[in-house]
Amino acid sequence: MNYLHLKRIAQKLFTSGVLTVFIVTGSMVTLAGPVKPIGEVLVSGNTTESSTVTVNGEPAKSGRTVFAASTISTPDTSGATINLGKTGKLQLAPNSTFVINTDGDAISGDLTAGSITVLNSLQSVGVKTLSGEIVSLSAGESATATSTSASKMAQTTSSNNNWTIWALIIGGAIVAVTIAVVAADDGDDDNRVVSPVR
């Protein structure tokens, strides 16, 4: 009888110990919380196995997920665009290194090499340069790792030029058709047949 009693106590202690381990380790995992992705990296330019864009030191292809505090580095042969969805979009030039941080709709980060351009953003982007100064960039502005102020990105007006070219082509076609119609009417006056009046 004593043996059965000790066996039951041992089973209860073992079950209680296992249950305690599950509760303690389960709460640790739950307390850690998930890390949410903030965007993706889009690679542009020529990349090879030895020369590629990296995220946290790992080679990255277009579409690679980026998390807060990720370090994105570009080689000398390619650049990268950091797409943060509605929050904004940043472009890293070749030979650049940027550590990105976000807080809601605010984007910031440390630029330790190269240059960065803000393509669009809901708010101004705070970029900390090598000098320790924070440069505030709006859409269309860029900064280098050694700069102390923002510079405007060269605006391309190719879409405006395309519209102008099409307007000139259409206008020229209208003028040519008008001249052709007028010239045809002037030459046909002598050959007109007029029906007699009854």
PDB file of C-alpha atoms in Angstrom:
ATOM      1  CA  MET A   1       0.000   0.000   0.000  1.00  0.00           C
ATOM      2  CA  ASN A   2       2.798   2.360   0.826  1.00  0.00           C
ATOM      3  CA  TYR A   3       4.399   1.740  -2.590  1.00  0.00           C
ATOM      4  CA  LEU A   4       1.188   2.693  -4.476  1.00  0.00           C
ATOM      5  CA  HIS A   5       0.805   5.813  -2.389  1.00  0.00           C
ATOM      6  CA  LEU A   6       4.388   6.946  -3.183  1.00  0.00           C
ATOM      7  CA  LYS A   7       3.855   6.167  -6.885  1.00  0.00           C
ATOM      8  CA  ARG A   8       0.754   8.425  -7.024  1.00  0.00           C
ATOM      9  CA  ILE A   9       2.553  11.265  -5.242  1.00  0.00           C
ATOM     10  CA  ALA A  10       5.485  10.957  -7.690  1.00  0.00           C
ATOM     11  CA  GLN A  11       3.078  11.073 -10.669  1.00  0.00           C
ATOM     12  CA  LYS A  12       1.332  14.167  -9.290  1.00  0.00           C
ATOM     13  CA  LEU A  13       4.667  15.927  -8.658  1.00  0.00           C
ATOM     14  CA  PHE A  14       5.878  15.037 -12.164  1.00  0.00           C
ATOM     15  CA  THR A  15       2.622  16.283 -13.750  1.00  0.00           C
ATOM     16  CA  SER A  16       2.743  19.493 -11.705  1.00  0.00           C
ATOM     17  CA  GLY A  17       6.384  20.098 -12.725  1.00  0.00           C
ATOM     18  CA  VAL A  18       5.660  19.575 -16.436  1.00  0.00           C
ATOM     19  CA  LEU A  19       2.614  21.840 -16.216  1.00  0.00           C
ATOM     20  CA  THR A  20       4.682  24.542 -14.483  1.00  0.00           C
ATOM     21  CA  VAL A  21       7.377  24.350 -17.192  1.00  0.00           C
ATOM     22  CA  PHE A  22       4.732  24.736 -19.945  1.00  0.00           C
ATOM     23  CA  ILE A  23       3.138  27.737 -18.235  1.00  0.00           C
ATOM     24  CA  VAL A  24       6.455  29.509 -17.577  1.00  0.00           C
ATOM     25  CA  THR A  25       7.947  28.963 -21.044  1.00  0.00           C
ATOM     26  CA  GLY A  26       4.639  29.644 -22.786  1.00  0.00           C
ATOM     27  CA  SER A  27       4.337  33.042 -21.147  1.00  0.00           C
ATOM     28  CA  MET A  28       7.902  33.927 -22.170  1.00  0.00           C
ATOM     29  CA  VAL A  29       7.131  33.254 -25.801  1.00  0.00           C
ATOM     30  CA  THR A  30       3.903  35.211 -25.551  1.00  0.00           C
ATOM     31  CA  LEU A  31       5.620  38.168 -23.883  1.00  0.00           C
ATOM     32  CA  ALA A  32       8.241  38.419 -26.628  1.00  0.00           C
ATOM     33  CA  GLY A  33       5.628  39.516 -29.184  1.00  0.00           C
ATOM     34  CA  PRO A  34       5.873  39.396 -32.965  1.00  0.00           C
ATOM     35  CA  VAL A  35       8.048  41.745 -35.010  1.00  0.00           C
ATOM     36  CA  LYS A  36       6.047  43.315 -37.817  1.00  0.00           C
ATOM     37  CA  PRO A  37       7.531  43.942 -41.248  1.00  0.00           C
ATOM     38  CA  ILE A  38       7.609  47.587 -42.340  1.00  0.00           C
ATOM     39  CA  GLY A  39       8.198  47.196 -46.074  1.00  0.00           C
ATOM     40  CA  GLU A  40      10.236  45.628 -48.844  1.00  0.00           C
ATOM     41  CA  VAL A  41      13.439  46.196 -50.774  1.00  0.00           C
ATOM     42  CA  LEU A  42      13.371  46.504 -54.571  1.00  0.00           C
ATOM     43  CA  VAL A  43      16.785  45.962 -56.170  1.00  0.00           C
ATOM     44  CA  SER A  44      17.773  47.877 -59.320  1.00  0.00           C
ATOM     45  CA  GLY A  45      20.899  47.683 -61.445  1.00  0.00           C
ATOM     46  CA  ASN A  46      23.407  44.904 -62.080  1.00  0.00           C
ATOM     47  CA  THR A  47      23.807  42.374 -59.308  1.00  0.00           C
ATOM     48  CA  THR A  48      26.076  39.360 -59.159  1.00  0.00           C
ATOM     49  CA  GLU A  49      26.602  36.766 -56.486  1.00  0.00           C
ATOM     50  CA  SER A  50      29.595  38.676 -55.128  1.00  0.00           C
ATOM     51  CA  SER A  51      28.050  42.131 -55.590  1.00  0.00           C
ATOM     52  CA  THR A  52      24.466  42.318 -54.356  1.00  0.00           C
ATOM     53  CA  VAL A  53      22.219  44.385 -52.118  1.00  0.00           C
ATOM     54  CA  THR A  54      22.229  43.100 -48.545  1.00  0.00           C
ATOM     55  CA  VAL A  55      19.758  43.362 -45.676  1.00  0.00           C
ATOM     56  CA  ASN A  56      21.423  42.840 -42.299  1.00  0.00           C
ATOM     57  CA  GLY A  57      24.432  41.337 -44.094  1.00  0.00           C
ATOM     58  CA  GLU A  58      22.387  38.751 -46.007  1.00  0.00           C
ATOM     59  CA  PRO A  59      22.033  38.898 -49.821  1.00  0.00           C
ATOM     60  CA  ALA A  60      18.632  40.305 -50.816  1.00  0.00           C
ATOM     61  CA  LYS A  61      16.579  40.033 -53.984  1.00  0.00           C
ATOM     62  CA  SER A  62      13.699  42.275 -55.002  1.00  0.00           C
ATOM     63  CA  GLY A  63      10.746  41.818 -52.686  1.00  0.00           C
ATOM     64  CA  ARG A  64      12.833  41.045 -49.577  1.00  0.00           C
ATOM     65  CA  THR A  65      10.950  41.992 -46.397  1.00  0.00           C
ATOM     66  CA  VAL A  66      12.415  44.766 -44.255  1.00  0.00           C
ATOM     67  CA  PHE A  67      11.875  45.147 -40.511  1.00  0.00           C
ATOM     68  CA  ALA A  68      12.559  48.141 -38.258  1.00  0.00           C
ATOM     69  CA  ALA A  69      16.271  48.619 -37.532  1.00  0.00           C
ATOM     70  CA  SER A  70      17.281  46.715 -40.698  1.00  0.00           C
ATOM     71  CA  THR A  71      20.605  47.681 -42.259  1.00  0.00           C
ATOM     72  CA  ILE A  72      20.385  47.927 -46.052  1.00  0.00           C
ATOM     73  CA  SER A  73      23.626  48.130 -48.051  1.00  0.00           C
ATOM     74  CA  THR A  74      24.043  48.550 -51.798  1.00  0.00           C
ATOM     75  CA  PRO A  75      27.131  47.633 -53.857  1.00  0.00           C
ATOM     76  CA  ASP A  76      28.716  49.905 -56.460  1.00  0.00           C
ATOM     77  CA  THR A  77      26.790  48.248 -59.319  1.00  0.00           C
ATOM     78  CA  SER A  78      23.219  48.591 -58.065  1.00  0.00           C
ATOM     79  CA  GLY A  79      20.856  50.644 -55.964  1.00  0.00           C
ATOM     80  CA  ALA A  80      17.750  49.820 -53.978  1.00  0.00           C
ATOM     81  CA  THR A  81      14.314  51.259 -53.375  1.00  0.00           C
ATOM     82  CA  ILE A  82      12.798  50.795 -49.937  1.00  0.00           C
ATOM     83  CA  ASN A  83       9.033  50.586 -50.367  1.00  0.00           C
ATOM     84  CA  LEU A  84       7.212  51.260 -47.093  1.00  0.00           C
ATOM     85  CA  GLY A  85       3.730  51.216 -48.607  1.00  0.00           C
ATOM     86  CA  LYS A  86       1.611  54.248 -47.765  1.00  0.00           C
ATOM     87  CA  THR A  87       4.283  55.498 -45.336  1.00  0.00           C
ATOM     88  CA  GLY A  88       6.716  56.304 -48.124  1.00  0.00           C
ATOM     89  CA  LYS A  89       9.399  55.223 -50.540  1.00  0.00           C
ATOM     90  CA  LEU A  90      13.158  55.823 -50.313  1.00  0.00           C
ATOM     91  CA  GLN A  91      15.880  55.274 -52.895  1.00  0.00           C
ATOM     92  CA  LEU A  92      19.429  54.269 -51.977  1.00  0.00           C
ATOM     93  CA  ALA A  93      22.184  55.076 -54.479  1.00  0.00           C
ATOM     94  CA  PRO A  94      24.981  52.571 -55.192  1.00  0.00           C
ATOM     95  CA  ASN A  95      27.603  52.257 -52.412  1.00  0.00           C
ATOM     96  CA  SER A  96      25.124  53.281 -49.694  1.00  0.00           C
ATOM     97  CA  THR A  97      24.354  51.933 -46.226  1.00  0.00           C
ATOM     98  CA  PHE A  98      21.190  52.927 -44.360  1.00  0.00           C
ATOM     99  CA  VAL A  99      19.683  51.707 -41.077  1.00  0.00           C
ATOM    100  CA  ILE A 100      15.924  52.287 -41.292  1.00  0.00           C
ATOM    101  CA  ASN A 101      13.516  52.979 -38.446  1.00  0.00           C
ATOM    102  CA  THR A 102       9.815  53.757 -38.469  1.00  0.00           C
ATOM    103  CA  ASP A 103       7.415  54.944 -35.821  1.00  0.00           C
ATOM    104  CA  GLY A 104       3.920  54.860 -37.262  1.00  0.00           C
ATOM    105  CA  ASP A 105       4.006  57.134 -40.309  1.00  0.00           C
ATOM    106  CA  ALA A 106       7.373  58.698 -39.379  1.00  0.00           C
ATOM    107  CA  ILE A 107      10.486  57.406 -41.150  1.00  0.00           C
ATOM    108  CA  SER A 108      14.008  57.948 -39.871  1.00  0.00           C
ATOM    109  CA  GLY A 109      17.393  56.285 -40.042  1.00  0.00           C
ATOM    110  CA  ASP A 110      21.159  56.486 -40.042  1.00  0.00           C
ATOM    111  CA  LEU A 111      22.994  56.988 -43.339  1.00  0.00           C
ATOM    112  CA  THR A 112      26.564  55.773 -42.868  1.00  0.00           C
ATOM    113  CA  ALA A 113      27.626  55.691 -46.533  1.00  0.00           C
ATOM    114  CA  GLY A 114      26.441  56.935 -49.931  1.00  0.00           C
ATOM    115  CA  SER A 115      23.252  58.880 -50.508  1.00  0.00           C
ATOM    116  CA  ILE A 116      19.503  58.544 -50.098  1.00  0.00           C
ATOM    117  CA  THR A 117      16.583  60.200 -51.881  1.00  0.00           C
ATOM    118  CA  VAL A 118      13.009  60.450 -50.611  1.00  0.00           C
ATOM    119  CA  LEU A 119      10.695  59.555 -53.486  1.00  0.00           C
ATOM    120  CA  ASN A 120       7.540  60.120 -51.419  1.00  0.00           C
ATOM    121  CA  SER A 121       6.583  60.204 -47.762  1.00  0.00           C
ATOM    122  CA  LEU A 122       3.628  61.179 -45.572  1.00  0.00           C
ATOM    123  CA  GLN A 123       5.971  63.135 -43.286  1.00  0.00           C
ATOM    124  CA  SER A 124       9.505  64.453 -43.568  1.00  0.00           C
ATOM    125  CA  VAL A 125      12.208  61.806 -43.207  1.00  0.00           C
ATOM    126  CA  GLY A 126      14.876  62.329 -40.548  1.00  0.00           C
ATOM    127  CA  VAL A 127      18.263  61.105 -41.782  1.00  0.00           C
ATOM    128  CA  LYS A 128      21.211  61.086 -39.382  1.00  0.00           C
ATOM    129  CA  THR A 129      24.480  61.648 -41.271  1.00  0.00           C
ATOM    130  CA  LEU A 130      28.084  60.848 -40.308  1.00  0.00           C
ATOM    131  CA  SER A 131      28.469  64.284 -38.715  1.00  0.00           C
ATOM    132  CA  GLY A 132      25.696  63.372 -36.259  1.00  0.00           C
ATOM    133  CA  GLU A 133      23.296  65.969 -37.654  1.00  0.00           C
ATOM    134  CA  ILE A 134      19.750  64.993 -38.560  1.00  0.00           C
ATOM    135  CA  VAL A 135      18.755  66.185 -42.021  1.00  0.00           C
ATOM    136  CA  SER A 136      15.018  66.519 -42.613  1.00  0.00           C
ATOM    137  CA  LEU A 137      14.088  65.386 -46.140  1.00  0.00           C
ATOM    138  CA  SER A 138      10.808  65.953 -47.956  1.00  0.00           C
ATOM    139  CA  ALA A 139       9.707  64.251 -51.166  1.00  0.00           C
ATOM    140  CA  GLY A 140      12.188  64.949 -53.956  1.00  0.00           C
ATOM    141  CA  GLU A 141      15.084  65.798 -51.626  1.00  0.00           C
ATOM    142  CA  SER A 142      18.248  63.800 -51.061  1.00  0.00           C
ATOM    143  CA  ALA A 143      21.171  63.698 -48.648  1.00  0.00           C
ATOM    144  CA  THR A 144      24.621  62.153 -48.579  1.00  0.00           C
ATOM    145  CA  ALA A 145      26.364  60.607 -45.607  1.00  0.00           C
ATOM    146  CA  THR A 146      28.637  63.652 -45.394  1.00  0.00           C
ATOM    147  CA  SER A 147      26.007  66.344 -46.070  1.00  0.00           C
ATOM    148  CA  THR A 148      24.618  68.735 -43.506  1.00  0.00           C
ATOM    149  CA  SER A 149      21.553  69.827 -45.480  1.00  0.00           C
ATOM    150  CA  ALA A 150      19.006  68.469 -47.931  1.00  0.00           C
ATOM    151  CA  SER A 151      19.342  68.992 -51.654  1.00  0.00           C
ATOM    152  CA  LYS A 152      16.596  68.918 -54.253  1.00  0.00           C
ATOM    153  CA  MET A 153      16.517  65.963 -56.588  1.00  0.00           C
ATOM    154  CA  ALA A 154      16.677  66.887 -60.274  1.00  0.00           C
ATOM    155  CA  GLN A 155      13.090  66.800 -61.426  1.00  0.00           C
ATOM    156  CA  THR A 156      12.553  64.992 -64.694  1.00  0.00           C
ATOM    157  CA  THR A 157       9.954  66.490 -66.951  1.00  0.00           C
ATOM    158  CA  SER A 158       9.753  63.632 -69.391  1.00  0.00           C
ATOM    159  CA  SER A 159       6.011  63.259 -68.888  1.00  0.00           C
ATOM    160  CA  ASN A 160       5.512  66.971 -69.639  1.00  0.00           C
ATOM    161  CA  ASN A 161       7.801  66.725 -72.669  1.00  0.00           C
ATOM    162  CA  ASN A 162       5.919  63.691 -73.962  1.00  0.00           C
ATOM    163  CA  TRP A 163       2.631  65.590 -73.763  1.00  0.00           C
ATOM    164  CA  THR A 164       4.160  68.563 -75.575  1.00  0.00           C
ATOM    165  CA  ILE A 165       5.508  66.349 -78.350  1.00  0.00           C
ATOM    166  CA  TRP A 166       2.106  64.718 -78.867  1.00  0.00           C
ATOM    167  CA  ALA A 167       0.386  68.121 -78.912  1.00  0.00           C
ATOM    168  CA  LEU A 168       2.810  69.335 -81.609  1.00  0.00           C
ATOM    169  CA  ILE A 169       2.274  66.188 -83.697  1.00  0.00           C
ATOM    170  CA  ILE A 170      -1.518  66.432 -83.490  1.00  0.00           C
ATOM    171  CA  GLY A 171      -1.454  70.183 -84.182  1.00  0.00           C
ATOM    172  CA  GLY A 172       0.809  69.660 -87.198  1.00  0.00           C
ATOM    173  CA  ALA A 173      -1.498  66.961 -88.551  1.00  0.00           C
ATOM    174  CA  ILE A 174      -4.527  69.282 -88.221  1.00  0.00           C
ATOM    175  CA  VAL A 175      -2.690  72.102 -90.044  1.00  0.00           C
ATOM    176  CA  ALA A 176      -1.575  69.720 -92.820  1.00  0.00           C
ATOM    177  CA  VAL A 177      -5.114  68.377 -93.340  1.00  0.00           C
ATOM    178  CA  THR A 178      -6.531  71.919 -93.391  1.00  0.00           C
ATOM    179  CA  ILE A 179      -3.990  73.059 -95.996  1.00  0.00           C
ATOM    180  CA  ALA A 180      -4.678  69.982 -98.124  1.00  0.00           C
ATOM    181  CA  VAL A 181      -8.452  70.549 -98.029  1.00  0.00           C
ATOM    182  CA  VAL A 182      -8.133  74.255 -98.910  1.00  0.00           C
ATOM    183  CA  ALA A 183      -5.713  73.516-101.759  1.00  0.00           C
ATOM    184  CA  ALA A 184      -8.005  70.804-103.120  1.00  0.00           C
ATOM    185  CA  ASP A 185     -11.013  73.174-103.029  1.00  0.00           C
ATOM    186  CA  ASP A 186      -9.121  75.967-104.854  1.00  0.00           C
ATOM    187  CA  GLY A 187      -8.014  73.728-107.712  1.00  0.00           C
ATOM    188  CA  ASP A 188     -11.416  72.185-108.355  1.00  0.00           C
ATOM    189  CA  ASP A 189     -13.311  75.480-109.041  1.00  0.00           C
ATOM    190  CA  ASP A 190     -12.789  75.253-112.831  1.00  0.00           C
ATOM    191  CA  ASN A 191     -13.976  71.664-113.110  1.00  0.00           C
ATOM    192  CA  ARG A 192     -17.228  71.982-111.215  1.00  0.00           C
ATOM    193  CA  VAL A 193     -20.402  70.908-112.909  1.00  0.00           C
ATOM    194  CA  VAL A 194     -23.335  73.093-112.092  1.00  0.00           C
ATOM    195  CA  SER A 195     -26.747  71.651-112.738  1.00  0.00           C
ATOM    196  CA  PRO A 196     -29.159  73.890-114.648  1.00  0.00           C
ATOM    197  CA  VAL A 197     -32.019  75.476-112.813  1.00  0.00           C
ATOM    198  CA  ARG A 198     -35.443  74.219-113.933  1.00  0.00           C
TER     199      ARG A 198
END
